[in-house]
């Protein structure tokens, strides 16, 4: 079993939390003795480390997150070796998220890291769509989410009956029963009950967590393949939807994000696991094709453009998921495939769409001078 005790660098970012910052492990220099809250947070952090270390090696394999932190030296796909792309400005959503994270104290950051990783593990390995799912902090996105996944299942020619759509809610952390189920995935049985109780305690004794409603806890979405913990699923975070709304993309938020994450399922179905930016830009393209297609949402040119700007808002500058311009171009390319085809009702087979995008992908990349850095990062990922 692989050792995952390098938690901040390899586990929570692998779980997809944007706010896994180096500050989380810092201890104030002036602190003579830890307070009760500091002791609680430190113990919970260790409990979550132990939980992840107890998971099967395949538990998080090939899980694709919508957002990968652009912060250097953080996460298994850190782009520190390549350095930032000259002249690139990260997308507005990433900028907003990082600004939120920068306001946390070290104690708040450590608590949020642990609880975000724990909640992501709950929604990946425990939650199920066999119980009613409520999307959005107040359930406001539920009709749109369910309508989108139904339309996607009918649109793409892949096995879809077993792709679950589940809500990623920070407020689930307040349920000791749910946290006990989550800790039970990998923590020693004798520790599960106490760890679950501690998780809910920390949730409410650290005010910055807002009882699970701090958007950083669930500021993401992800897609998981059949072989990962919990099986095929798309998870949609409340925090992501809240922030996308604040940034002005509410009209297209749910449909675009679910369409993108379902695009990963298209790749999974064809064993397509790129080790470069096309792993995220491809789903942007498939999602763009879906929202513009006559049998998808048939959105008009203005709304299609809004989708591409949402794609751009998630772009980074570290040869990771694609720059804002590249993400925007990938989505626009997909939309054009729908609006320019001779028969507007024909749906290109998913395998063909993957092939077409992989041929287009090199044209969307930086100039040749930047390619060696990209290749080096891709090799490191392998």
Coordinates of C-alpha atoms in Angstrom, one line a residue:
X1 CA 0.0 0.0 0.0
X2 CA 1.5 3.4 -1.0
X3 CA 2.4 5.8 1.8
X4 CA 0.3 8.9 1.5
X5 CA 1.5 10.7 4.7
X6 CA 2.8 13.6 2.7
X7 CA -0.8 14.7 3.1
X8 CA -0.8 18.3 2.0
X9 CA 1.2 17.7 -1.0
X10 CA -0.2 14.4 -2.2
X11 CA -3.6 13.7 -0.7
X12 CA -5.9 16.7 -0.2
X13 CA -4.9 18.2 -3.5
X14 CA -5.4 14.8 -5.0
X15 CA -8.9 15.0 -3.5
X16 CA -9.4 18.2 -5.2
X17 CA -9.6 21.0 -2.6
X18 CA -8.4 24.4 -3.9
X19 CA -7.4 25.7 -0.5
X20 CA -4.7 23.1 0.4
X21 CA -2.2 25.8 1.1
X22 CA 1.2 25.6 2.8
X23 CA -0.1 27.8 5.6
X24 CA -2.2 25.0 6.8
X25 CA 0.7 23.3 8.6
X26 CA 2.2 26.4 10.0
X27 CA 2.1 27.0 13.8
X28 CA 2.1 30.6 15.1
X29 CA 5.6 31.2 16.5
X30 CA 4.3 33.0 19.6
X31 CA 2.0 30.1 20.6
X32 CA 3.5 28.8 23.9
X33 CA 0.9 25.9 24.1
X34 CA -1.8 24.8 21.8
X35 CA -5.4 25.8 22.6
X36 CA -8.1 23.2 22.8
X37 CA -9.3 24.2 19.3
X38 CA -5.7 23.8 18.0
X39 CA -5.4 20.4 19.6
X40 CA -8.8 19.4 18.0
X41 CA -7.8 20.6 14.6
X42 CA -4.4 18.9 14.8
X43 CA -6.0 15.6 15.8
X44 CA -8.6 15.8 13.1
X45 CA -5.9 16.5 10.5
X46 CA -4.0 13.4 11.7
X47 CA -7.2 11.3 11.6
X48 CA -7.8 12.3 8.0
X49 CA -4.2 11.5 7.1
X50 CA -4.7 8.1 8.7
X51 CA -8.0 7.6 6.8
X52 CA -6.4 8.3 3.4
X53 CA -3.4 6.1 4.2
X54 CA -5.9 3.3 4.9
X55 CA -7.6 3.6 1.5
X56 CA -7.0 1.1 -1.3
X57 CA -4.3 2.2 -3.7
X58 CA -6.9 2.6 -6.5
X59 CA -9.3 4.7 -4.5
X60 CA -8.5 8.1 -6.1
X61 CA -7.0 6.8 -9.3
X62 CA -7.9 8.8 -12.4
X63 CA -10.3 11.1 -10.6
X64 CA -10.4 14.3 -12.6
X65 CA -11.1 17.6 -10.8
X66 CA -12.4 20.7 -12.5
X67 CA -9.9 22.8 -10.7
X68 CA -6.2 22.0 -10.0
X69 CA -4.5 24.5 -7.8
X70 CA -2.0 26.7 -9.7
X71 CA -0.1 27.4 -6.5
X72 CA 3.6 26.2 -7.0
X73 CA 4.8 23.2 -5.0
X74 CA 1.3 22.1 -3.9
X75 CA -0.2 18.9 -5.1
X76 CA 0.8 15.8 -7.1
X77 CA 0.5 17.7 -10.4
X78 CA 2.4 20.7 -9.2
X79 CA 3.7 22.8 -12.0
X80 CA 6.6 24.4 -10.0
X81 CA 9.2 22.7 -12.2
X82 CA 7.9 24.4 -15.4
X83 CA 7.2 27.7 -13.7
X84 CA 4.4 30.1 -14.7
X85 CA 3.8 30.7 -18.4
X86 CA 5.1 34.1 -19.3
X87 CA 2.4 36.7 -19.9
X88 CA -0.4 34.4 -18.6
X89 CA -3.0 35.6 -16.1
X90 CA -4.9 32.8 -14.3
X91 CA -8.6 32.7 -14.7
X92 CA -11.0 34.7 -12.6
X93 CA -12.4 31.8 -10.7
X94 CA -9.0 30.6 -9.6
X95 CA -8.0 34.1 -8.7
X96 CA -11.2 34.5 -6.5
X97 CA -10.6 31.1 -4.8
X98 CA -7.0 31.9 -4.0
X99 CA -7.9 35.3 -2.6
X100 CA -10.4 33.6 -0.3
X101 CA -7.8 31.1 0.8
X102 CA -5.3 33.8 1.5
X103 CA -7.6 35.3 4.1
X104 CA -7.5 32.1 6.3
X105 CA -5.3 31.9 9.4
X106 CA -3.0 28.9 9.6
X107 CA -5.4 27.2 12.0
X108 CA -8.4 27.9 9.8
X109 CA -6.5 26.6 6.7
X110 CA -5.5 23.4 8.4
X111 CA -9.1 22.8 9.6
X112 CA -10.4 23.5 6.1
X113 CA -7.9 21.3 4.4
X114 CA -8.9 18.3 6.6
X115 CA -12.6 18.9 6.3
X116 CA -12.6 19.5 2.5
X117 CA -10.7 16.3 2.0
X118 CA -13.1 14.5 4.2
X119 CA -16.1 15.8 2.5
X120 CA -14.7 15.0 -0.9
X121 CA -14.1 11.5 0.2
X122 CA -17.7 11.3 1.5
X123 CA -19.2 12.4 -1.8
X124 CA -16.9 10.0 -3.7
X125 CA -17.1 6.9 -1.7
X126 CA -20.3 7.0 0.4
X127 CA -22.9 9.3 -1.1
X128 CA -25.3 7.8 -3.6
X129 CA -28.0 9.1 -6.0
X130 CA -30.3 6.4 -4.6
X131 CA -31.2 9.1 -2.1
X132 CA -32.6 12.5 -3.2
X133 CA -29.8 14.9 -4.2
X134 CA -30.0 18.6 -3.5
X135 CA -27.8 20.8 -5.6
X136 CA -26.9 24.3 -4.4
X137 CA -26.7 25.5 -0.8
X138 CA -30.4 26.0 -0.8
X139 CA -31.4 23.4 -3.4
X140 CA -31.8 26.1 -6.1
X141 CA -29.9 24.2 -8.7
X142 CA -31.5 20.8 -8.3
X143 CA -33.9 21.0 -11.3
X144 CA -31.2 22.2 -13.6
X145 CA -28.7 19.6 -12.5
X146 CA -31.1 16.6 -12.9
X147 CA -32.3 17.9 -16.3
X148 CA -28.7 18.2 -17.5
X149 CA -27.5 14.8 -16.5
X150 CA -30.6 13.2 -18.1
X151 CA -30.0 15.0 -21.3
X152 CA -26.3 14.1 -21.3
X153 CA -27.1 10.4 -20.7
X154 CA -29.3 10.5 -23.8
X155 CA -26.8 12.5 -25.9
X156 CA -23.5 10.6 -25.7
X157 CA -23.2 7.1 -26.9
X158 CA -21.5 5.6 -23.8
X159 CA -22.8 3.4 -21.0
X160 CA -24.6 5.9 -18.8
X161 CA -27.1 4.1 -16.5
X162 CA -24.4 3.7 -13.8
X163 CA -23.0 7.2 -13.9
X164 CA -24.2 8.9 -10.7
X165 CA -24.7 12.6 -10.2
X166 CA -24.1 13.5 -6.6
X167 CA -24.2 16.7 -4.6
X168 CA -21.0 17.8 -2.8
X169 CA -22.2 19.6 0.3
X170 CA -20.1 21.0 3.1
X171 CA -23.0 20.7 5.4
X172 CA -22.8 16.9 5.2
X173 CA -19.8 17.3 7.5
X174 CA -22.2 18.1 10.3
X175 CA -23.6 14.6 10.3
X176 CA -21.7 12.2 12.6
X177 CA -23.4 9.3 10.9
X178 CA -22.1 10.3 7.5
X179 CA -18.6 11.1 8.8
X180 CA -18.5 7.7 10.6
X181 CA -19.3 6.0 7.2
X182 CA -16.5 8.1 5.6
X183 CA -13.9 7.3 8.3
X184 CA -15.0 3.7 8.0
X185 CA -13.5 3.6 4.5
X186 CA -10.0 3.5 5.8
X187 CA -9.5 4.4 9.4
X188 CA -9.0 1.8 12.1
X189 CA -12.5 0.7 13.3
X190 CA -11.7 1.6 17.0
X191 CA -11.1 5.2 16.0
X192 CA -14.0 5.8 13.7
X193 CA -16.6 7.0 16.2
X194 CA -14.3 9.5 17.9
X195 CA -13.0 10.8 14.6
X196 CA -16.5 11.4 13.3
X197 CA -17.5 13.2 16.5
X198 CA -14.3 15.3 16.3
X199 CA -15.0 16.3 12.6
X200 CA -18.4 17.7 13.5
X201 CA -17.0 19.4 16.6
X202 CA -14.2 21.2 14.6
X203 CA -16.8 22.2 11.9
X204 CA -18.6 24.3 14.5
X205 CA -15.8 25.5 16.7
X206 CA -13.9 27.1 13.8
X207 CA -16.2 30.0 12.8
X208 CA -14.5 30.5 9.4
X209 CA -15.9 27.2 8.3
X210 CA -19.4 28.6 8.5
X211 CA -20.8 25.2 9.5
X212 CA -19.8 23.8 6.2
X213 CA -20.9 26.7 4.1
X214 CA -17.5 28.2 3.5
X215 CA -17.4 27.9 -0.3
X216 CA -13.7 26.8 -0.2
X217 CA -14.8 23.4 1.3
X218 CA -16.7 22.4 -1.8
X219 CA -15.3 24.8 -4.5
X220 CA -14.8 22.1 -7.1
X221 CA -16.4 19.4 -9.1
X222 CA -15.0 16.1 -10.2
X223 CA -15.6 13.0 -12.3
X224 CA -14.6 9.5 -11.2
X225 CA -14.2 6.4 -13.3
X226 CA -15.5 2.9 -12.6
X227 CA -12.4 1.6 -10.9
X228 CA -12.2 4.4 -8.3
X229 CA -13.8 4.5 -4.8
X230 CA -17.5 4.6 -5.3
X231 CA -17.5 3.9 -9.0
X232 CA -18.6 6.1 -11.9
X233 CA -19.9 9.5 -10.7
X234 CA -19.9 13.2 -11.3
X235 CA -19.9 15.3 -8.1
X236 CA -21.0 19.0 -8.1
X237 CA -19.8 21.2 -5.3
X238 CA -22.1 23.8 -3.7
X239 CA -19.1 26.1 -3.2
X240 CA -18.3 26.0 -6.9
X241 CA -21.8 26.9 -7.9
X242 CA -21.9 29.8 -5.3
X243 CA -18.6 31.3 -6.6
X244 CA -19.5 30.8 -10.3
X245 CA -22.8 32.7 -9.5
X246 CA -20.8 35.5 -7.9
X247 CA -18.6 35.8 -11.0
X248 CA -21.7 36.3 -13.2
X249 CA -21.9 32.9 -14.9
X250 CA -25.1 31.6 -13.2
X251 CA -27.0 31.4 -16.5
X252 CA -24.7 28.6 -17.7
X253 CA -23.1 27.3 -14.5
X254 CA -24.7 24.0 -13.9
X255 CA -25.1 22.9 -17.5
X256 CA -21.5 23.8 -18.3
X257 CA -19.9 22.2 -15.3
X258 CA -21.9 19.0 -15.5
X259 CA -21.3 18.9 -19.2
X260 CA -17.6 19.2 -18.7
X261 CA -17.5 16.5 -16.0
X262 CA -19.5 14.2 -18.1
X263 CA -17.0 14.8 -20.8
X264 CA -14.5 13.0 -18.5
X265 CA -16.9 10.1 -18.5
X266 CA -16.7 10.1 -22.3
X267 CA -12.9 9.9 -22.1
X268 CA -13.1 7.2 -19.4
X269 CA -15.4 5.1 -21.6
X270 CA -12.8 5.0 -24.3
X271 CA -9.8 4.5 -22.0
X272 CA -8.6 8.0 -22.9
X273 CA -6.4 9.3 -20.0
X274 CA -4.2 12.1 -21.5
X275 CA -1.2 13.1 -19.5
X276 CA -1.3 16.7 -20.8
X277 CA -3.7 19.6 -20.9
X278 CA -6.0 17.8 -23.2
X279 CA -7.3 15.9 -20.2
X280 CA -9.2 19.0 -19.3
X281 CA -9.5 20.8 -22.6
X282 CA -11.1 17.8 -24.2
X283 CA -14.0 17.8 -21.8
X284 CA -14.3 21.6 -22.4
X285 CA -14.7 20.8 -26.1
X286 CA -17.2 17.9 -25.6
X287 CA -19.2 20.2 -23.3
X288 CA -19.2 23.0 -25.8
X289 CA -20.4 20.6 -28.5
X290 CA -23.2 19.5 -26.1
X291 CA -24.5 22.9 -25.1
X292 CA -24.5 24.2 -28.7
X293 CA -26.0 21.1 -30.4
X294 CA -29.6 21.0 -31.5
X295 CA -30.1 17.9 -29.4
X296 CA -28.2 19.2 -26.5
X297 CA -29.3 22.6 -25.1
X298 CA -29.1 24.4 -28.5
X299 CA -27.9 27.6 -26.9
X300 CA -27.5 30.7 -29.0
X301 CA -24.2 32.4 -29.9
X302 CA -24.3 34.8 -26.9
X303 CA -24.8 32.0 -24.4
X304 CA -22.2 29.8 -26.1
X305 CA -19.7 32.6 -25.7
X306 CA -20.6 32.8 -22.0
X307 CA -19.7 29.1 -21.7
X308 CA -16.3 29.7 -23.2
X309 CA -15.6 32.5 -20.7
X310 CA -16.6 30.2 -17.9
X311 CA -14.1 27.7 -19.3
X312 CA -11.5 30.4 -19.4
X313 CA -12.2 31.4 -15.7
X314 CA -10.7 28.0 -14.7
X315 CA -7.6 28.3 -16.7
X316 CA -4.2 28.3 -15.0
X317 CA -0.7 29.3 -15.9
X318 CA 1.4 26.2 -15.0
X319 CA 1.1 23.8 -17.9
X320 CA -1.6 22.0 -15.9
X321 CA -5.2 22.2 -17.1
X322 CA -4.7 24.8 -19.9
X323 CA -4.4 28.6 -19.8
X324 CA -7.6 30.7 -19.9
X325 CA -7.1 31.3 -23.6
X326 CA -6.6 27.6 -24.3
X327 CA -9.6 26.6 -22.3
X328 CA -11.7 29.2 -24.0
X329 CA -10.5 28.0 -27.4
X330 CA -11.2 24.3 -26.7
X331 CA -14.8 25.1 -25.7
X332 CA -15.3 27.3 -28.7
X333 CA -14.0 24.6 -31.0
X334 CA -16.5 22.2 -29.6
X335 CA -19.3 24.6 -30.1
X336 CA -18.3 25.2 -33.7
X337 CA -18.4 21.5 -34.4
X338 CA -22.1 21.6 -33.5
X339 CA -23.1 24.8 -35.3
X340 CA -21.2 24.1 -38.5
X341 CA -22.1 20.4 -39.2
X342 CA -24.3 19.8 -42.2
X343 CA -27.0 17.9 -40.3
X344 CA -27.7 19.8 -37.1
X345 CA -29.4 16.7 -35.6
X346 CA -26.5 14.3 -36.1
X347 CA -24.5 13.6 -33.0
X348 CA -20.9 12.8 -33.7
X349 CA -19.9 9.5 -32.0
X350 CA -18.0 10.0 -28.9
X351 CA -14.9 8.1 -30.1
X352 CA -14.9 10.2 -33.2
X353 CA -15.2 13.4 -31.1
X354 CA -12.2 12.3 -29.1
X355 CA -10.2 11.6 -32.2
X356 CA -11.1 15.0 -33.8
X357 CA -10.2 16.9 -30.7
X358 CA -6.8 15.1 -30.3
X359 CA -6.0 16.2 -33.9
X360 CA -7.0 19.8 -33.0
X361 CA -5.3 19.9 -29.6
X362 CA -1.7 20.8 -30.8
X363 CA -3.1 23.9 -32.5
X364 CA -4.4 25.1 -29.2
X365 CA -1.1 24.9 -27.4
X366 CA 1.6 27.5 -26.7
X367 CA 4.3 28.2 -29.3
X368 CA 7.0 25.5 -29.8
X369 CA 9.4 27.3 -27.4
X370 CA 7.1 26.5 -24.5
X371 CA 6.7 22.8 -25.4
X372 CA 9.8 21.4 -23.7
X373 CA 8.5 22.5 -20.3
X374 CA 5.1 21.0 -21.1
X375 CA 6.8 17.7 -22.1
X376 CA 8.8 17.6 -19.0
X377 CA 5.8 18.1 -16.8
X378 CA 3.9 15.4 -18.7
X379 CA 6.7 13.0 -18.2
X380 CA 6.7 13.8 -14.5
X381 CA 3.0 13.0 -14.3
X382 CA 3.6 9.6 -15.9

